[in-house]
mmCIF file of C-alpha atoms in Angstrom:
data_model
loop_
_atom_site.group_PDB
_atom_site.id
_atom_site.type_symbol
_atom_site.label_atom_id
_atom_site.label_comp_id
_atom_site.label_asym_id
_atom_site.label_seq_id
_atom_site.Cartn_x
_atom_site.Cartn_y
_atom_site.Cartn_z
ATOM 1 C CA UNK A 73 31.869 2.013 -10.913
ATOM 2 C CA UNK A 74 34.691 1.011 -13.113
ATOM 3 C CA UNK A 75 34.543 -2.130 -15.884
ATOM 4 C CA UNK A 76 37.907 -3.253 -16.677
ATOM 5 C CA UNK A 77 38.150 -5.444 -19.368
ATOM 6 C CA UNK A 78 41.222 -7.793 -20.776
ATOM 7 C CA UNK A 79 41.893 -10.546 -23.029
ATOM 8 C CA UNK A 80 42.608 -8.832 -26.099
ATOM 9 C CA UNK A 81 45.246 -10.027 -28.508
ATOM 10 C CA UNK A 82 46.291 -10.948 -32.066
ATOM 11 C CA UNK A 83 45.453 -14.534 -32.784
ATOM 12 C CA UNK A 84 45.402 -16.353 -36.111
ATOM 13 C CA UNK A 85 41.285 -16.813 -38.292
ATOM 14 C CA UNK A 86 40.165 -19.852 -36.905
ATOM 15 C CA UNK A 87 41.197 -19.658 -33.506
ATOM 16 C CA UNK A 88 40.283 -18.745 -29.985
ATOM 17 C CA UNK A 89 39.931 -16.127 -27.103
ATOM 18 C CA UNK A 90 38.754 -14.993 -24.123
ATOM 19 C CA UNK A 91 37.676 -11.779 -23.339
ATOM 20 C CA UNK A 92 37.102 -10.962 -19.538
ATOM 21 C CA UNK A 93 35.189 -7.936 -18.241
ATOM 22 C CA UNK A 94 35.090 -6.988 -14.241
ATOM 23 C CA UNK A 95 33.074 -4.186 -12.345
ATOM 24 C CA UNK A 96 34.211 -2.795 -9.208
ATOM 25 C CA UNK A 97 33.129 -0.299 -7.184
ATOM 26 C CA UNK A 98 29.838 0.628 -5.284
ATOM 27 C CA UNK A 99 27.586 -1.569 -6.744
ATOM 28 C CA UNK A 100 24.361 -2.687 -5.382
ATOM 29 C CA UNK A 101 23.258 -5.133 -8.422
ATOM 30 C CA UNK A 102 24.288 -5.555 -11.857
ATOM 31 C CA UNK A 103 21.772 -6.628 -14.554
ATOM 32 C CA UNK A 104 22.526 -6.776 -18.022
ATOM 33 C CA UNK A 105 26.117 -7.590 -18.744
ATOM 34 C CA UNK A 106 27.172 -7.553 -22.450
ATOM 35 C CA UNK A 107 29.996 -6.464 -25.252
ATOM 36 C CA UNK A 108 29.984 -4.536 -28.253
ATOM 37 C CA UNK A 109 32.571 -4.274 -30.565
ATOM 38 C CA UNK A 110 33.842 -1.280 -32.773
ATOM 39 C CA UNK A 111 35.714 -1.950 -36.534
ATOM 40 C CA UNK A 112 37.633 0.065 -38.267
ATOM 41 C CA UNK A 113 35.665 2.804 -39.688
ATOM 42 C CA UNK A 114 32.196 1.480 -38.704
ATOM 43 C CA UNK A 115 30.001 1.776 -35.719
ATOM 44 C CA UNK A 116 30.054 -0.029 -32.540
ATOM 45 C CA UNK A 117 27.586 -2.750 -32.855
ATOM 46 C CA UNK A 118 26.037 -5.100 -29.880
ATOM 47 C CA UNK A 119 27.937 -8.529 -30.122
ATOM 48 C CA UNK A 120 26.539 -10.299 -26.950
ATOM 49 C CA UNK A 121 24.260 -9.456 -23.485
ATOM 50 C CA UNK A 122 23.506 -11.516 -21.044
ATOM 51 C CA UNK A 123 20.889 -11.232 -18.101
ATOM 52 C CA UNK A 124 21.195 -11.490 -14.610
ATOM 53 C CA UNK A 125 19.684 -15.116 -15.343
ATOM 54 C CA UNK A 126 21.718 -15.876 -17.813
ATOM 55 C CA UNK A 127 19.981 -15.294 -20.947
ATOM 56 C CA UNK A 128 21.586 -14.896 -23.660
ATOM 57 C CA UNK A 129 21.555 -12.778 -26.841
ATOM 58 C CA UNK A 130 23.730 -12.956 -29.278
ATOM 59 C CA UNK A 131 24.914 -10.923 -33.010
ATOM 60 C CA UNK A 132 23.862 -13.306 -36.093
ATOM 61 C CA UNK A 133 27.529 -12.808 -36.877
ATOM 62 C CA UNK A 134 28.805 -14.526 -34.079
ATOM 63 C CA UNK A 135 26.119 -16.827 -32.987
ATOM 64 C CA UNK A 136 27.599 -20.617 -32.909
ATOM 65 C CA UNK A 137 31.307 -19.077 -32.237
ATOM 66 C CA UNK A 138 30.864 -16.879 -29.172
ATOM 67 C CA UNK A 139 29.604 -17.762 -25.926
ATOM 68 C CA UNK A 140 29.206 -15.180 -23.216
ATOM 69 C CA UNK A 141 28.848 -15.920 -19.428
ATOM 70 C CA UNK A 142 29.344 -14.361 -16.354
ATOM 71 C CA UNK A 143 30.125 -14.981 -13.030
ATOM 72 C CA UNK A 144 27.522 -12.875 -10.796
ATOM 73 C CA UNK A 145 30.009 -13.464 -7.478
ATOM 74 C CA UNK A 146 32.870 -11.891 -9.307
ATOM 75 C CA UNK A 147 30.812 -9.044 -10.966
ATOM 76 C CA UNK A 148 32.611 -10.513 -14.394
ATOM 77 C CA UNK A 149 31.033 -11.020 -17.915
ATOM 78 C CA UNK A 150 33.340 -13.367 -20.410
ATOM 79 C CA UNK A 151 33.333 -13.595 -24.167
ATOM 80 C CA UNK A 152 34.804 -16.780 -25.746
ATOM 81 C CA UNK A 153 35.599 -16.458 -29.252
ATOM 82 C CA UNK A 154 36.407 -19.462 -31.283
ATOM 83 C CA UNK A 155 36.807 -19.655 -34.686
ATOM 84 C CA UNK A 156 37.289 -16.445 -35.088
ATOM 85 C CA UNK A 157 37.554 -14.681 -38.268
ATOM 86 C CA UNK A 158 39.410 -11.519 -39.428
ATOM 87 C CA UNK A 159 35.935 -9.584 -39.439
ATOM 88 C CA UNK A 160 35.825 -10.177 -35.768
ATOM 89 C CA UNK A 161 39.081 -7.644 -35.803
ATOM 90 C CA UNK A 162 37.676 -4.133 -33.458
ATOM 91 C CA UNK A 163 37.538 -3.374 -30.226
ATOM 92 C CA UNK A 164 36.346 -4.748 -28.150
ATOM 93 C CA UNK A 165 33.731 -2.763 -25.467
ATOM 94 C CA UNK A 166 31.929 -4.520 -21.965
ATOM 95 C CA UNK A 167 29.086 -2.992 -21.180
ATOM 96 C CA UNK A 168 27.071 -3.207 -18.109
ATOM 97 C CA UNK A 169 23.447 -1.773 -16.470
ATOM 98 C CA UNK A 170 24.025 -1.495 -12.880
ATOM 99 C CA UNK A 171 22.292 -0.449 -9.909
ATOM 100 C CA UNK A 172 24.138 1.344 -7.738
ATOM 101 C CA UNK A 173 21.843 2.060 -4.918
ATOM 102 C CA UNK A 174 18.471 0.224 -4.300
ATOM 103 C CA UNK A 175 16.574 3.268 -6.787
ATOM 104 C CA UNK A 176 19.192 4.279 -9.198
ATOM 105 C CA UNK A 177 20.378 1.975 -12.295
ATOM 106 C CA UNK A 178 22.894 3.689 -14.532
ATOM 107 C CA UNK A 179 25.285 2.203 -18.039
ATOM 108 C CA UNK A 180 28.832 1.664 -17.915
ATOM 109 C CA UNK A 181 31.327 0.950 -20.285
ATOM 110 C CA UNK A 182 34.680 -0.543 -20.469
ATOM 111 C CA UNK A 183 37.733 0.705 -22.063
ATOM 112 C CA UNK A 184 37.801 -1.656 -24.427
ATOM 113 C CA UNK A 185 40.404 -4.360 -25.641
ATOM 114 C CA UNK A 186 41.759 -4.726 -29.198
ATOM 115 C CA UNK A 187 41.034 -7.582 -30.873
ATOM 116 C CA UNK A 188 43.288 -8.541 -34.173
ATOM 117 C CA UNK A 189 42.356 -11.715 -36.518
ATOM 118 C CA UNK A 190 45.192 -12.391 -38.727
ATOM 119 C CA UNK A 191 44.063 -14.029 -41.958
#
């Protein structure tokens, strides 16, 4: 199972992007789809998930800015980030429990896309 994620960029504090995230592979299922983002010099931390029914969680840092979705069909979490700031700057991670065969559920991660807010 592979997650390849894209979207990352340099944009400007106060405006927009969208991060995409897609699994391939053998996949049964997938349930939880989410992203995490590493800054410089600090540790990865959990910025959205999102269930298989679409519930969502979200960082206090980001909630009212960033909206995650996915598109179960596609096998494809999003992240839309509007007015972003330049603490948003990291990388970006997706990150995704899937079930593989009927009995076995393992984590994947993505690469990871750099995100740069210019201030």
């Amino acid at each position: 199972v592979q997650l390849q994620a894209s979207g990352g960029g340099l944009v400007q504090a106060g405006g927009s992007l969208r991060l995409s995230c897609a699994a391939s592979g053998t996949i049964y299922s997938i349930n939880d789809m989410g992203w995490h983002r590493q800054a410089p010099g600090k540790q990865r931390e959990l910025v959205a998930v999102i269930s298989v029914n679409g519930i969502t969680n979200y960082a206090d840092s980001v909630k009212g800015r960033f909206t995650i979705s996915r598109d179960n069909a596609k096998k494809t979490v999003y992240l839309q980030m509007n007015s972003v700031k330049p603490e948003d700057t990291g990388v970006y991670y997706c990150n995704s429990d899937v079930r593989v065969t009927i009995w076995t559920m393992r984590n994947y991660w993505g690469q990871g896309t750099l995100v740069t807010v210019s201030s």
